PDB file of C-alpha atoms in Angstrom:
ATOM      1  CA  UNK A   1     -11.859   1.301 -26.701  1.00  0.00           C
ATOM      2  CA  UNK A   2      -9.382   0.652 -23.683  1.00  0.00           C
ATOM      3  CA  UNK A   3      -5.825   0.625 -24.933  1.00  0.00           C
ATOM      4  CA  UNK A   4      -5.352  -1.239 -21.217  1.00  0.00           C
ATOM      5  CA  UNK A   5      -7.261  -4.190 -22.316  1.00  0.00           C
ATOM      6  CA  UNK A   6      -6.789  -6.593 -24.475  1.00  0.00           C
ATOM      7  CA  UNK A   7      -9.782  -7.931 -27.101  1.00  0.00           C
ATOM      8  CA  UNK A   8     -11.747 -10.318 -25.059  1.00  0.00           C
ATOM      9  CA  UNK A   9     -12.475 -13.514 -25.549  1.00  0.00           C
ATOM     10  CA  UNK A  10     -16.539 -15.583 -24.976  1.00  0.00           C
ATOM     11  CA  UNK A  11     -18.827 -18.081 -26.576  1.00  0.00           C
ATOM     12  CA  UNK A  12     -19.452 -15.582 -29.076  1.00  0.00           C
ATOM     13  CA  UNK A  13     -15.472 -16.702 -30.275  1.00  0.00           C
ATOM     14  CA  UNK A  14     -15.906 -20.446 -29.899  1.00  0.00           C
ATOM     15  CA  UNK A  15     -18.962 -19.928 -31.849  1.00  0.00           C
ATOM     16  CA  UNK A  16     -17.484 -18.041 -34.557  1.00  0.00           C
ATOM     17  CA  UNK A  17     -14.334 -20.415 -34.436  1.00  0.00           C
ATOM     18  CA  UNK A  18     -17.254 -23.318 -34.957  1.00  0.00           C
ATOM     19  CA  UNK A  19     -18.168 -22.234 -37.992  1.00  0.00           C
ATOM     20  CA  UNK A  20     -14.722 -21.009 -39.436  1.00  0.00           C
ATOM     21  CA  UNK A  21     -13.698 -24.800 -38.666  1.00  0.00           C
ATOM     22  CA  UNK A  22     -16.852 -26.357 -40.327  1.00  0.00           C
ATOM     23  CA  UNK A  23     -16.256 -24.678 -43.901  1.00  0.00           C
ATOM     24  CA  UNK A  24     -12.380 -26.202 -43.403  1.00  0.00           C
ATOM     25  CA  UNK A  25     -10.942 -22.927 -41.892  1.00  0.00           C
ATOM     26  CA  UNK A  26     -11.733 -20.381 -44.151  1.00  0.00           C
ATOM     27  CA  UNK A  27     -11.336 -16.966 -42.680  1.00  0.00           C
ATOM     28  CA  UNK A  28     -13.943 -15.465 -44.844  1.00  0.00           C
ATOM     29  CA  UNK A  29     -16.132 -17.864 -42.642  1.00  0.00           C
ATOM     30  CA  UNK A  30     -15.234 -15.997 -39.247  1.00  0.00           C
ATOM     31  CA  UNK A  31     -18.928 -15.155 -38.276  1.00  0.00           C
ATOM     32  CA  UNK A  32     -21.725 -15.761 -36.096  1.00  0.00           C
ATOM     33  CA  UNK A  33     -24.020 -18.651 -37.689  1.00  0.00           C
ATOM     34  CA  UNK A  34     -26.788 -17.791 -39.619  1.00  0.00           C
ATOM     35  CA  UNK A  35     -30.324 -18.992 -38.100  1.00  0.00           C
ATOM     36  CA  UNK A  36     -30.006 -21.583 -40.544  1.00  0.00           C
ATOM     37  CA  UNK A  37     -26.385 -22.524 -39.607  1.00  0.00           C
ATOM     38  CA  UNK A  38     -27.009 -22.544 -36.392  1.00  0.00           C
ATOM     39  CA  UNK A  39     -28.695 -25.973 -35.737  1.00  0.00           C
ATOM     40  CA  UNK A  40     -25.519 -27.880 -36.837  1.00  0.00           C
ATOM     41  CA  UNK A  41     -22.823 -25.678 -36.251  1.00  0.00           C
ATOM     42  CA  UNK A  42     -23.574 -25.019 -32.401  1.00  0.00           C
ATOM     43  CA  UNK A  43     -23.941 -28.719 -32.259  1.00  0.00           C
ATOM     44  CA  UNK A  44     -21.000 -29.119 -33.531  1.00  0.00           C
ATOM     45  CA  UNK A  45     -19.500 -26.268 -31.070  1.00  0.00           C
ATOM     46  CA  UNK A  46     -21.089 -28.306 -28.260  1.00  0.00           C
ATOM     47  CA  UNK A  47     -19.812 -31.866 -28.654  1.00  0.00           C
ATOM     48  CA  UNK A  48     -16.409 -31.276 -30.350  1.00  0.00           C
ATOM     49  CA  UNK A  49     -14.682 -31.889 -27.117  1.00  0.00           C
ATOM     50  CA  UNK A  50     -17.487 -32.784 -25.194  1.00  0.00           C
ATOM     51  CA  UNK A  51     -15.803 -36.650 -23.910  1.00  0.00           C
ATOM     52  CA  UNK A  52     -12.584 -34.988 -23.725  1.00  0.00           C
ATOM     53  CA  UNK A  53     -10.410 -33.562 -20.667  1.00  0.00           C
ATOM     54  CA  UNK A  54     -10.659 -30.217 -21.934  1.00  0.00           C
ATOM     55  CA  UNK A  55     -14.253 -29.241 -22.728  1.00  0.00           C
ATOM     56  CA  UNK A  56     -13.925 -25.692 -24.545  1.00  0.00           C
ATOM     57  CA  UNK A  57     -17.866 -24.945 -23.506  1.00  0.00           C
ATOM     58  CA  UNK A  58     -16.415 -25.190 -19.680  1.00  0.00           C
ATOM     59  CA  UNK A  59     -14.182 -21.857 -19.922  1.00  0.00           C
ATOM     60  CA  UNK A  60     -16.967 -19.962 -21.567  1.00  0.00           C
ATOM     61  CA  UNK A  61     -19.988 -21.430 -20.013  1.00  0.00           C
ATOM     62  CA  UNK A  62     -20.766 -22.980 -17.038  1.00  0.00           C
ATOM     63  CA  UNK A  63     -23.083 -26.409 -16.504  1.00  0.00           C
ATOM     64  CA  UNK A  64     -26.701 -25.051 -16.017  1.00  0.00           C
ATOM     65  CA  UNK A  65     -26.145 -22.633 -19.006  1.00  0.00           C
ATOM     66  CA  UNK A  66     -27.116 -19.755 -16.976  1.00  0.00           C
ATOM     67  CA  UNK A  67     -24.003 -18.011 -16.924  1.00  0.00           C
ATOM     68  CA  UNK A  68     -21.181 -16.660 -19.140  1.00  0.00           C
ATOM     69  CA  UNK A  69     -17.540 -15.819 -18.796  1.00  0.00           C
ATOM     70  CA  UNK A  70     -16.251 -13.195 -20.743  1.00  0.00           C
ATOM     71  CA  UNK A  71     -11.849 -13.099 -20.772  1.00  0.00           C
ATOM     72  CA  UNK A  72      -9.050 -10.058 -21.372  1.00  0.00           C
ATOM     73  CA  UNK A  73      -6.377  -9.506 -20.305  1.00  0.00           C
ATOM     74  CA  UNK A  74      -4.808  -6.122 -18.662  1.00  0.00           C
ATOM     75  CA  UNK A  75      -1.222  -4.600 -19.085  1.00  0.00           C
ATOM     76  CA  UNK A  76       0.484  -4.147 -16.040  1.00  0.00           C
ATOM     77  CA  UNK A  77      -0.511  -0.371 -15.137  1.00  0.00           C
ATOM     78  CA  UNK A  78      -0.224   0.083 -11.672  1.00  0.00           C
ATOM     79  CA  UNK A  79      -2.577  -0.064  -9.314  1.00  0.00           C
ATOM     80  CA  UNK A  80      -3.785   3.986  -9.582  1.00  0.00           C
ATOM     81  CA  UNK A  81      -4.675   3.175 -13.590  1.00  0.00           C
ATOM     82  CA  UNK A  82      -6.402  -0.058 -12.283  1.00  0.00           C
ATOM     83  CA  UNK A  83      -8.555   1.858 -10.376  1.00  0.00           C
ATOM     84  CA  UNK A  84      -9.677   3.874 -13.331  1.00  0.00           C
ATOM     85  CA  UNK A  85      -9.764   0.999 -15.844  1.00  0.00           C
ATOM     86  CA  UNK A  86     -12.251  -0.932 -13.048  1.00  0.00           C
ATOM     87  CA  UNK A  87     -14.671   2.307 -13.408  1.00  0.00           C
ATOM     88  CA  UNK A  88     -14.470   3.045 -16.903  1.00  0.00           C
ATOM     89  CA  UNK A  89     -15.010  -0.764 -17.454  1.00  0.00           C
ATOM     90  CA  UNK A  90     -17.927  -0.865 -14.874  1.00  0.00           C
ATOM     91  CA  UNK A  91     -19.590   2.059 -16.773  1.00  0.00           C
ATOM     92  CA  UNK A  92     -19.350   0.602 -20.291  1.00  0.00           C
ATOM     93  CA  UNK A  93     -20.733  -3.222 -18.597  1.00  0.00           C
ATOM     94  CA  UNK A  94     -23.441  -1.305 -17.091  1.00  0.00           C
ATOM     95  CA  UNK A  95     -24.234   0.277 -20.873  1.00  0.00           C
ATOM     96  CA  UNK A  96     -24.151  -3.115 -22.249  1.00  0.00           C
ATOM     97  CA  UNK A  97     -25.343  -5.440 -19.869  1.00  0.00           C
ATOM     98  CA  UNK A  98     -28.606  -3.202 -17.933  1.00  0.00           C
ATOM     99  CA  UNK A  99     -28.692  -4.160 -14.223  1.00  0.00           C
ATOM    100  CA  UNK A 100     -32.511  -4.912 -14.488  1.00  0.00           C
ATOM    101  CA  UNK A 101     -31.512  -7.879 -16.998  1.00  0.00           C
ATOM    102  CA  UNK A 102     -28.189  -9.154 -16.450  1.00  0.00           C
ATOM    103  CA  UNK A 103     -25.755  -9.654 -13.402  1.00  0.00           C
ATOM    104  CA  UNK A 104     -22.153  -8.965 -14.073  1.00  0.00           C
ATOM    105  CA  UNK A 105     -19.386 -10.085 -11.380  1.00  0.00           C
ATOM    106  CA  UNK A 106     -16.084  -8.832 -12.264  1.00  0.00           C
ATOM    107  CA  UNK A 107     -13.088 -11.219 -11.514  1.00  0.00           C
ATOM    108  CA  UNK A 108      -9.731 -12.213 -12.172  1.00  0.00           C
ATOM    109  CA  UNK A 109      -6.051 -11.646 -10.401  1.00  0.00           C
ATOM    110  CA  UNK A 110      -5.462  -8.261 -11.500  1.00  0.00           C
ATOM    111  CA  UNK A 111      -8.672  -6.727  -9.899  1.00  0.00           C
ATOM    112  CA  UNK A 112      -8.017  -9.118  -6.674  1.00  0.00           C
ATOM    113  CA  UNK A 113      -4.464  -7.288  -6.340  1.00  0.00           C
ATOM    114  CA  UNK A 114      -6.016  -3.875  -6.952  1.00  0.00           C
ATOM    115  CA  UNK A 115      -8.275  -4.627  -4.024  1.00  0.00           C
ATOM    116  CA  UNK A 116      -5.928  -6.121  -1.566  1.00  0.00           C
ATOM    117  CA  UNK A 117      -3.379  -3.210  -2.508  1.00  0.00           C
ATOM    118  CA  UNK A 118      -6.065  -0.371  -1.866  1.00  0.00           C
ATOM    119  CA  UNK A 119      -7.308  -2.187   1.329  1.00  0.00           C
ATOM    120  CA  UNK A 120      -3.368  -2.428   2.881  1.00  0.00           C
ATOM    121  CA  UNK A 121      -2.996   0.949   1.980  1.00  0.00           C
ATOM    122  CA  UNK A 122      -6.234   1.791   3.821  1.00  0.00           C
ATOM    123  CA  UNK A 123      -5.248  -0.063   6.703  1.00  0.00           C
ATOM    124  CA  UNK A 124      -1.959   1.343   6.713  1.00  0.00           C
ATOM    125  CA  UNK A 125      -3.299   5.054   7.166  1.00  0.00           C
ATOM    126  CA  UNK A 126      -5.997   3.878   9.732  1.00  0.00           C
ATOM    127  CA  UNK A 127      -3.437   2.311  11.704  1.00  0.00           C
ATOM    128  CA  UNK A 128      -0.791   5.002  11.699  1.00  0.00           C
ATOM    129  CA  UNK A 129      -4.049   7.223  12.564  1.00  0.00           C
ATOM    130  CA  UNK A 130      -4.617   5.385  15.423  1.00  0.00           C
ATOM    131  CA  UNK A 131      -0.936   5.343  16.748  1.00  0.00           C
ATOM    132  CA  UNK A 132      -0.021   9.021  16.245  1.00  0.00           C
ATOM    133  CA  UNK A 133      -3.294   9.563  18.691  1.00  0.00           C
ATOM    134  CA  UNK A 134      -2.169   7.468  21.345  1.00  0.00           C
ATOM    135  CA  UNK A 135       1.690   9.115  20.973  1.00  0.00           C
ATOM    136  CA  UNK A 136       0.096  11.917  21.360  1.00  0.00           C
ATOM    137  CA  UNK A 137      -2.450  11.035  24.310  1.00  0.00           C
ATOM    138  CA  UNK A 138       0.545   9.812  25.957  1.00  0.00           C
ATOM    139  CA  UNK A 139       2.905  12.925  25.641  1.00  0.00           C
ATOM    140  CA  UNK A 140      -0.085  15.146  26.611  1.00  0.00           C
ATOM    141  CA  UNK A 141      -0.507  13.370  30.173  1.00  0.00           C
ATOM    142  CA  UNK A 142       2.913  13.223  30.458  1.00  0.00           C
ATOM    143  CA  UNK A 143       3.419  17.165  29.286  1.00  0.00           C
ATOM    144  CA  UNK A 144       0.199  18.759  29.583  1.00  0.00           C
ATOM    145  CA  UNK A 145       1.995  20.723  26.784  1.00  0.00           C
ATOM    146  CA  UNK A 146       0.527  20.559  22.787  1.00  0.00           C
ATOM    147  CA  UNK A 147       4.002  21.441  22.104  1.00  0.00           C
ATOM    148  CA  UNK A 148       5.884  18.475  23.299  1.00  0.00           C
ATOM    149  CA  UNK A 149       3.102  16.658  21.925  1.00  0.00           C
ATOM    150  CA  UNK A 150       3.451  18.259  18.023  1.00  0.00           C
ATOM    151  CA  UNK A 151       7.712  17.809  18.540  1.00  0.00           C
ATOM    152  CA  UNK A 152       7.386  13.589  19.083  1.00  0.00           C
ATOM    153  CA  UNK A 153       4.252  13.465  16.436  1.00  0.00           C
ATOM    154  CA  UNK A 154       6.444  15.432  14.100  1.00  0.00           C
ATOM    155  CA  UNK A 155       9.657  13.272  14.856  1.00  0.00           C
ATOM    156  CA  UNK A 156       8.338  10.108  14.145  1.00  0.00           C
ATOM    157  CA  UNK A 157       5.809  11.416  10.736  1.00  0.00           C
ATOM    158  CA  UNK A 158       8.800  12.844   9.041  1.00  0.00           C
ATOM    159  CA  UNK A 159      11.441   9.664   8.518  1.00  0.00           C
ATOM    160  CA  UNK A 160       8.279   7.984   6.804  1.00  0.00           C
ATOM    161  CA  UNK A 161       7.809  11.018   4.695  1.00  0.00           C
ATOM    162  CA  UNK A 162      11.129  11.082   4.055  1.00  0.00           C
ATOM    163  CA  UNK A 163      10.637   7.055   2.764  1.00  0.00           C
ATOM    164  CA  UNK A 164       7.582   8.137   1.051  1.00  0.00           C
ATOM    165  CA  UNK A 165       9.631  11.092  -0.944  1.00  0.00           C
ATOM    166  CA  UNK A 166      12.470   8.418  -1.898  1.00  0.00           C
ATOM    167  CA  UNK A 167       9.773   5.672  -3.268  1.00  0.00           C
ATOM    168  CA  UNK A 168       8.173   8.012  -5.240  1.00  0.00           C
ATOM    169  CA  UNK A 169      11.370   9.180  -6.746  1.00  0.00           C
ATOM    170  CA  UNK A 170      12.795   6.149  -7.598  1.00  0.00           C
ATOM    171  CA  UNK A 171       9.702   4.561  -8.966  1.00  0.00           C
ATOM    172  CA  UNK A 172       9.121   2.164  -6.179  1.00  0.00           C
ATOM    173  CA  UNK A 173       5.392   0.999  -6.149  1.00  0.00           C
ATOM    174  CA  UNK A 174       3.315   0.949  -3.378  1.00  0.00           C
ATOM    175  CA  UNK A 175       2.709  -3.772  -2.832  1.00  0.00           C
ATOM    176  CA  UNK A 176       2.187  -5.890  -0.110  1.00  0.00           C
ATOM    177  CA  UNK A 177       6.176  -6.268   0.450  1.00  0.00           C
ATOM    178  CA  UNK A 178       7.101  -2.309   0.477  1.00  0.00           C
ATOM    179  CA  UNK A 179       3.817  -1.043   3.085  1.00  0.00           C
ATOM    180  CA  UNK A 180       5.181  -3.306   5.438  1.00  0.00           C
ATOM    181  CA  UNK A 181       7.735  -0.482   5.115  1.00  0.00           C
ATOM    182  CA  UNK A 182       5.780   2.254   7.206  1.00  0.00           C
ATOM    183  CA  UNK A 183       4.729   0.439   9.769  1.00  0.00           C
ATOM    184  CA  UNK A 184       7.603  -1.833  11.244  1.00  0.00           C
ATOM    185  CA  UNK A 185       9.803   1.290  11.233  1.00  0.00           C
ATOM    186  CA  UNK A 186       7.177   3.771  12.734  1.00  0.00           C
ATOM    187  CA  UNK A 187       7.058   1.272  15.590  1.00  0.00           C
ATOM    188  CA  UNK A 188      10.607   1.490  15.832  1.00  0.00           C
ATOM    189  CA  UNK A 189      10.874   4.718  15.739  1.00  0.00           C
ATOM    190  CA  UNK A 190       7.928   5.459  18.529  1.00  0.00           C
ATOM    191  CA  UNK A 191      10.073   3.083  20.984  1.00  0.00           C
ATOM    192  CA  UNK A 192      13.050   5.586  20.478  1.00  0.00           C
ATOM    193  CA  UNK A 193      11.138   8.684  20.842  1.00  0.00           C
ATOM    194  CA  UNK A 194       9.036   7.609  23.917  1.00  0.00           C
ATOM    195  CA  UNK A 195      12.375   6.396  25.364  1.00  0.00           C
ATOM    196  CA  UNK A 196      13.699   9.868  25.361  1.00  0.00           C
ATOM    197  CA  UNK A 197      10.949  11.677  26.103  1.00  0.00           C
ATOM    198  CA  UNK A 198      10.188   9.689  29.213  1.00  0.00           C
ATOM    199  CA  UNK A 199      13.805   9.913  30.434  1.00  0.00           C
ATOM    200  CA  UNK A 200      13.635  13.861  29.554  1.00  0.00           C
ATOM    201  CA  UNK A 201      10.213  13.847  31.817  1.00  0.00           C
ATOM    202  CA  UNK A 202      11.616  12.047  34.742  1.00  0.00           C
ATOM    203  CA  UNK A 203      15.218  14.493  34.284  1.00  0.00           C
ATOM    204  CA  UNK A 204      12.811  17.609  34.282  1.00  0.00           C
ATOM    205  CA  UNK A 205      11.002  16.652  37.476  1.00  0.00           C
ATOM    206  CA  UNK A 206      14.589  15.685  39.104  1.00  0.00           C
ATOM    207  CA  UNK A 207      16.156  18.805  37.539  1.00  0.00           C
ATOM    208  CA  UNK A 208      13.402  21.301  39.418  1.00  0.00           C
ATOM    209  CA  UNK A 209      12.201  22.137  35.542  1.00  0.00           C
ATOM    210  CA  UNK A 210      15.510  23.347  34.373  1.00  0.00           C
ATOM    211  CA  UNK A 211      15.040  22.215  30.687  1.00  0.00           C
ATOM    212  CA  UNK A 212      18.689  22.381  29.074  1.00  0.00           C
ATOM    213  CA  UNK A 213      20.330  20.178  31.672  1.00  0.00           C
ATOM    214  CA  UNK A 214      17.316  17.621  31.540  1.00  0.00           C
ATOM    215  CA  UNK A 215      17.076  17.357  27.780  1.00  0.00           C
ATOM    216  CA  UNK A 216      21.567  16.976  27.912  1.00  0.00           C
ATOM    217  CA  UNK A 217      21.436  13.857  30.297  1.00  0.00           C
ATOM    218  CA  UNK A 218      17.889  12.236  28.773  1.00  0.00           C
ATOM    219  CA  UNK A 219      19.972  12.456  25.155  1.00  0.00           C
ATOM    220  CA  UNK A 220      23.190  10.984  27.274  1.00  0.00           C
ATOM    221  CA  UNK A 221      20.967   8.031  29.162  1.00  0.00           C
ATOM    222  CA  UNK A 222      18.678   6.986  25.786  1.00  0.00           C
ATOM    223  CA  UNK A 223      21.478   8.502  22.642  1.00  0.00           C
ATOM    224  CA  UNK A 224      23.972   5.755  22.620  1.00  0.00           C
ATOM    225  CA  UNK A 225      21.201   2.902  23.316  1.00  0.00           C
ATOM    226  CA  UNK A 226      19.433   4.305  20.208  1.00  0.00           C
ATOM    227  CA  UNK A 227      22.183   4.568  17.827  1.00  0.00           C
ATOM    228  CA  UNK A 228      23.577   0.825  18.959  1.00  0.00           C
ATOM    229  CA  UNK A 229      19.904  -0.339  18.455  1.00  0.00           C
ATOM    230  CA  UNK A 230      19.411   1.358  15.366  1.00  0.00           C
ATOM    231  CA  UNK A 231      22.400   0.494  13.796  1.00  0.00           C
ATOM    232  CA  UNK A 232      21.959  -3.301  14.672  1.00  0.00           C
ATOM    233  CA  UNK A 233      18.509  -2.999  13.193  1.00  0.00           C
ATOM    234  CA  UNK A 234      19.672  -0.968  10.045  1.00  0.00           C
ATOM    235  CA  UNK A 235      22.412  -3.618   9.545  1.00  0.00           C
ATOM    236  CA  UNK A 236      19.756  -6.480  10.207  1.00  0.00           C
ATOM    237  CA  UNK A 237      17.248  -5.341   7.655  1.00  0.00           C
ATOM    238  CA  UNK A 238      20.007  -4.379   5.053  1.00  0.00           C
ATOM    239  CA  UNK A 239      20.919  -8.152   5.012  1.00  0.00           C
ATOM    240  CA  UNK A 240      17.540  -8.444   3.150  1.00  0.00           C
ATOM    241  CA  UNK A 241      19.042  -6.915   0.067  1.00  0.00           C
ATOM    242  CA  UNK A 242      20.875  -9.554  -0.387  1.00  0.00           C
ATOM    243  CA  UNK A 243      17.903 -11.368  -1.668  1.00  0.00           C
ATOM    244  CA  UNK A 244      17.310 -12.287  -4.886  1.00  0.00           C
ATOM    245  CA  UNK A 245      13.413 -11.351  -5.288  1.00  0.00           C
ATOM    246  CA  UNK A 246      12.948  -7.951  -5.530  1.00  0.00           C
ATOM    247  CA  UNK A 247      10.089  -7.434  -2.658  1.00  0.00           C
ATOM    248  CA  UNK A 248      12.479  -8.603  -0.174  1.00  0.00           C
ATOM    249  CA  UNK A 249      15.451  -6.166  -1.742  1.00  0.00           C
ATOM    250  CA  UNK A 250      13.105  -3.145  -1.442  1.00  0.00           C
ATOM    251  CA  UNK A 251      11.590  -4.283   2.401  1.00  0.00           C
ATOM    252  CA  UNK A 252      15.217  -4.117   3.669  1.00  0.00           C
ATOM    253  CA  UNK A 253      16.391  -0.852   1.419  1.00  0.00           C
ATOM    254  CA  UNK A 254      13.577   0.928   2.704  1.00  0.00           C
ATOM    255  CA  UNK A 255      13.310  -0.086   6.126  1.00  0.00           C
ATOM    256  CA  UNK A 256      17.072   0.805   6.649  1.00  0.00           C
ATOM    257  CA  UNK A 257      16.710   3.804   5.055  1.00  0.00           C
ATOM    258  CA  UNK A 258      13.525   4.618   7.170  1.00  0.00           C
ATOM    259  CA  UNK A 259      15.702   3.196  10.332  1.00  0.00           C
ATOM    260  CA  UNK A 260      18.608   5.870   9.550  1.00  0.00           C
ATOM    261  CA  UNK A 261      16.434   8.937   9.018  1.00  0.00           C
ATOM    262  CA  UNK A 262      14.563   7.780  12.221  1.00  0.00           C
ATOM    263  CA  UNK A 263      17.372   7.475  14.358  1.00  0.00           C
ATOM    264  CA  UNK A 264      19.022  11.010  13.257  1.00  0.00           C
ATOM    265  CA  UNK A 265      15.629  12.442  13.662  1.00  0.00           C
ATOM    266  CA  UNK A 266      15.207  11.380  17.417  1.00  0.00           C
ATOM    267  CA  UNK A 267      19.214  11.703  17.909  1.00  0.00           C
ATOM    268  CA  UNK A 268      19.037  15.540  16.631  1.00  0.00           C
ATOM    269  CA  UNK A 269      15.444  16.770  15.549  1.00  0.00           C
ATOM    270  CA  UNK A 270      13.698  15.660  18.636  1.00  0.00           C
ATOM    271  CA  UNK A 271      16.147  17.370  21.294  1.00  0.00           C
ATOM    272  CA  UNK A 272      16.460  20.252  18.753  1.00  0.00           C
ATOM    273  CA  UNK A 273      12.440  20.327  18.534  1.00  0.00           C
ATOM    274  CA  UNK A 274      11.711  20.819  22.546  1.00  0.00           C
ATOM    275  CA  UNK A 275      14.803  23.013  23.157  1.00  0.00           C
ATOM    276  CA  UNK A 276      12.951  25.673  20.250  1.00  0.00           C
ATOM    277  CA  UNK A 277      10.020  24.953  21.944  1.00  0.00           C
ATOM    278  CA  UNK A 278      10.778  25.871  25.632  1.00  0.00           C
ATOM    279  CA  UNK A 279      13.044  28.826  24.327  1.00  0.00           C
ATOM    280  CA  UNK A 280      11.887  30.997  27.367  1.00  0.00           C
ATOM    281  CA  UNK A 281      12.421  28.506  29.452  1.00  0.00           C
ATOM    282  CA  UNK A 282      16.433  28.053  28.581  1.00  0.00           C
ATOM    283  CA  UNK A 283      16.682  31.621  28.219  1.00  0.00           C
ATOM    284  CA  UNK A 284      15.612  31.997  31.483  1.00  0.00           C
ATOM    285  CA  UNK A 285      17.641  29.259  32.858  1.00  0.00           C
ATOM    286  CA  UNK A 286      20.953  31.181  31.179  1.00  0.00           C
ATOM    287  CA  UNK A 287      20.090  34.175  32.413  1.00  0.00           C
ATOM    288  CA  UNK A 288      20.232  32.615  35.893  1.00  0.00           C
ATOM    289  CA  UNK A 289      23.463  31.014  35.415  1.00  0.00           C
ATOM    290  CA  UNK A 290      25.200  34.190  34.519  1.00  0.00           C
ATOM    291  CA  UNK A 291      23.694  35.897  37.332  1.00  0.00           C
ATOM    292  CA  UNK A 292      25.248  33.574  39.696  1.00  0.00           C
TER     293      UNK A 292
END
C-alpha cells in the first residue's frame, strides 16, 4: 500500500521459508503451516541454525520470545516525504497492532535521520530567533529608533534568504552538512553589521547628529575591513569545494555564497537602509549646507 516501502520481511517469512524448504523447495509450498504442520516444521524453523553463528530466529525474534522485529526498507525520499510515510505508517500499525494489546517501537536509520534532520532544523530557527532579538535589543539601546533596528535585522535576514532561494533552486537538501550553512554565516554577518552600526553611532554623537557625514566615515572606518575580511573568509570556505564528498562541496559553496551576499548587503544595503530611513534628517542637513 506504500509505494515508499518495500514488502517487509518477519517470522511470518522464516516460517513460510520453513516449510517451502521442508517439501524440497517447492514454491507451491510457500505458506504458513497448517496446525498439523506446525509441530515439525517450526521445529525445524527453530533449530536449523540454532549452533550456528548466524541464528535466523535472532533477526526476527529476540531471546525471551516476547518481542518481534518486523524489516522494510524505504527509498530515499527526502526528509518532507519521511515525515508523511512515518504518519501514514503509524496510522496503519495502530490499525493492525491496537495499543491496548501490542507495543510497537519504530526504528531503523532512516527514521533516526528524519529525526535528527527535523530537530537541527528546529534548532536552527530557535537559535536564529534568539539572535535576531538580541541584534535587535542591542540596536534599540543603542538607537532608541525601531527603524535602525528593522534596517540591521533586515540586513543580516536577507543574505540567508537569499541562500535559502538558491538551495531550493538547485535542489540542495536541507542535512546536517548544509544547516551549518545559516548559522556560521549569520554570525559573520552580525559582526559586520554591528561593526558599522557602532562606528555610525559613535560618528553621529561626534558629528552633532548630522547623519550623511556620520554614515560616509562609519562606511570609510568599517568598509575596507569588511570586504578584506569577507573576501579572506569567502576564499577560505571556497577551498572546501575542493573536496571530494559532496557535504563538504555544498558547506563551502554555500557559505561563500552566503559570505558574498552578506558582505554587499552590509557594504551597500545597510548604509542605503538608514540613509532612506532618516530621509528628513539628510534633507534637512542639505538644506543647511546650501544655506550656508
Amino acid at each position: 500500500e506504500m509505494p515508499e516501502l518495500a514488502k517487509p520481511v518477519s517470522i511470518v517469512n522464516l516460517v513460510k521459508y520453513s516449510k517451502q524448504a521442508f517439501y524440497n523447495g517447492n514454491p507451491e509450498y510457500y505458506q504458513l503451516p497448517t496446525s498439523q504442520e506446525q509441530t515439525f516444521i517450526l521445529s525445524y524453523a527453530k533449530n536449523a541454525t540454532k549452533n550456528s553463528k548466524e541464528n535466523l530466529m535472532k533477526a526476527y525474534v529476540d531471546s525471551t520470545g516476547q518481542y518481534a522485529r518486523i524489516t522494510t526498507f524505504m527509498k530515499d525520499i527526502g526528509t518532507d516525504e519521511m515525515a508523511k510515510v512515518e504518519k501514514k505508517l503509524h496510522s496503519k500499525i495502530d490499525e493492525i497492532f491496537p495499543k491496548d494489546r501490542y507495543e510497537v517501537t519504530v526504528t531503523g536509520k532512516a527514521l533516526v535521520f528524519q529525526k535528527g534532520t527535523s530537530y537541527l532544523v528546529d534548532n536552527l530557527i530557535e537559535s536564529l530567533i534568539f539572535a535576531i532579538l538580541v541584534i535587535a535589543v542591542l540596536m534599540l539601546y543603542l538607537f532608541r529608533s525601531f527603524k535602525m533596528v528593522f534596517a540591521s535585522v533586515i540586513t543580516n535576514i536577507l543574505p540567508l534568504c537569499i541562500t535559502s532561494g538558491l538551495m531550493g533552486y538547485f535542489g540542495i537538501p536541507l542535512k546536517p552538512s548544509t544547516i551549518l550553512v545559516f548559522s556560521i554565516a549569520f554570525g559573520i554577518s552580525v559582526d559586520n553589521a554591528i561593526q558599522f552600526m557602532a562606528k555610525y553611532h559613535h560618528d553621529l554623537v561626534q558629528n552633532n547628529g548630522k547623519v550623511k557625514k556620520s554614515v560616509f566615515s562609519a562606511l570609510r572606518e568599517t568598509g575596507i575591513s569588511t570586504f578584506y575580511t569577507s573576501v579572506v573568509l569567502i576564499l577560505g570556505f571556497a577551498t572546501f569545494t575542493l573536496s571530494s564528498f559532496s557535504g563538504t562541496i555544498a558547506l563551502g559553496g554555500l557559505i561563500s555564497c552566503t559570505l558574498a551576499f552578506a558582505m554587499f548587503a552590509n557594504l551597500l544595503v545597510l548604509p542605503a537602509l538608514v540613509l532612506t530611513f532618516e530621509k528628513k534628517k539628510a534633507k534637512k542637513e542639505d538644506l543647511e549646507n546650501l544655506e550656508k
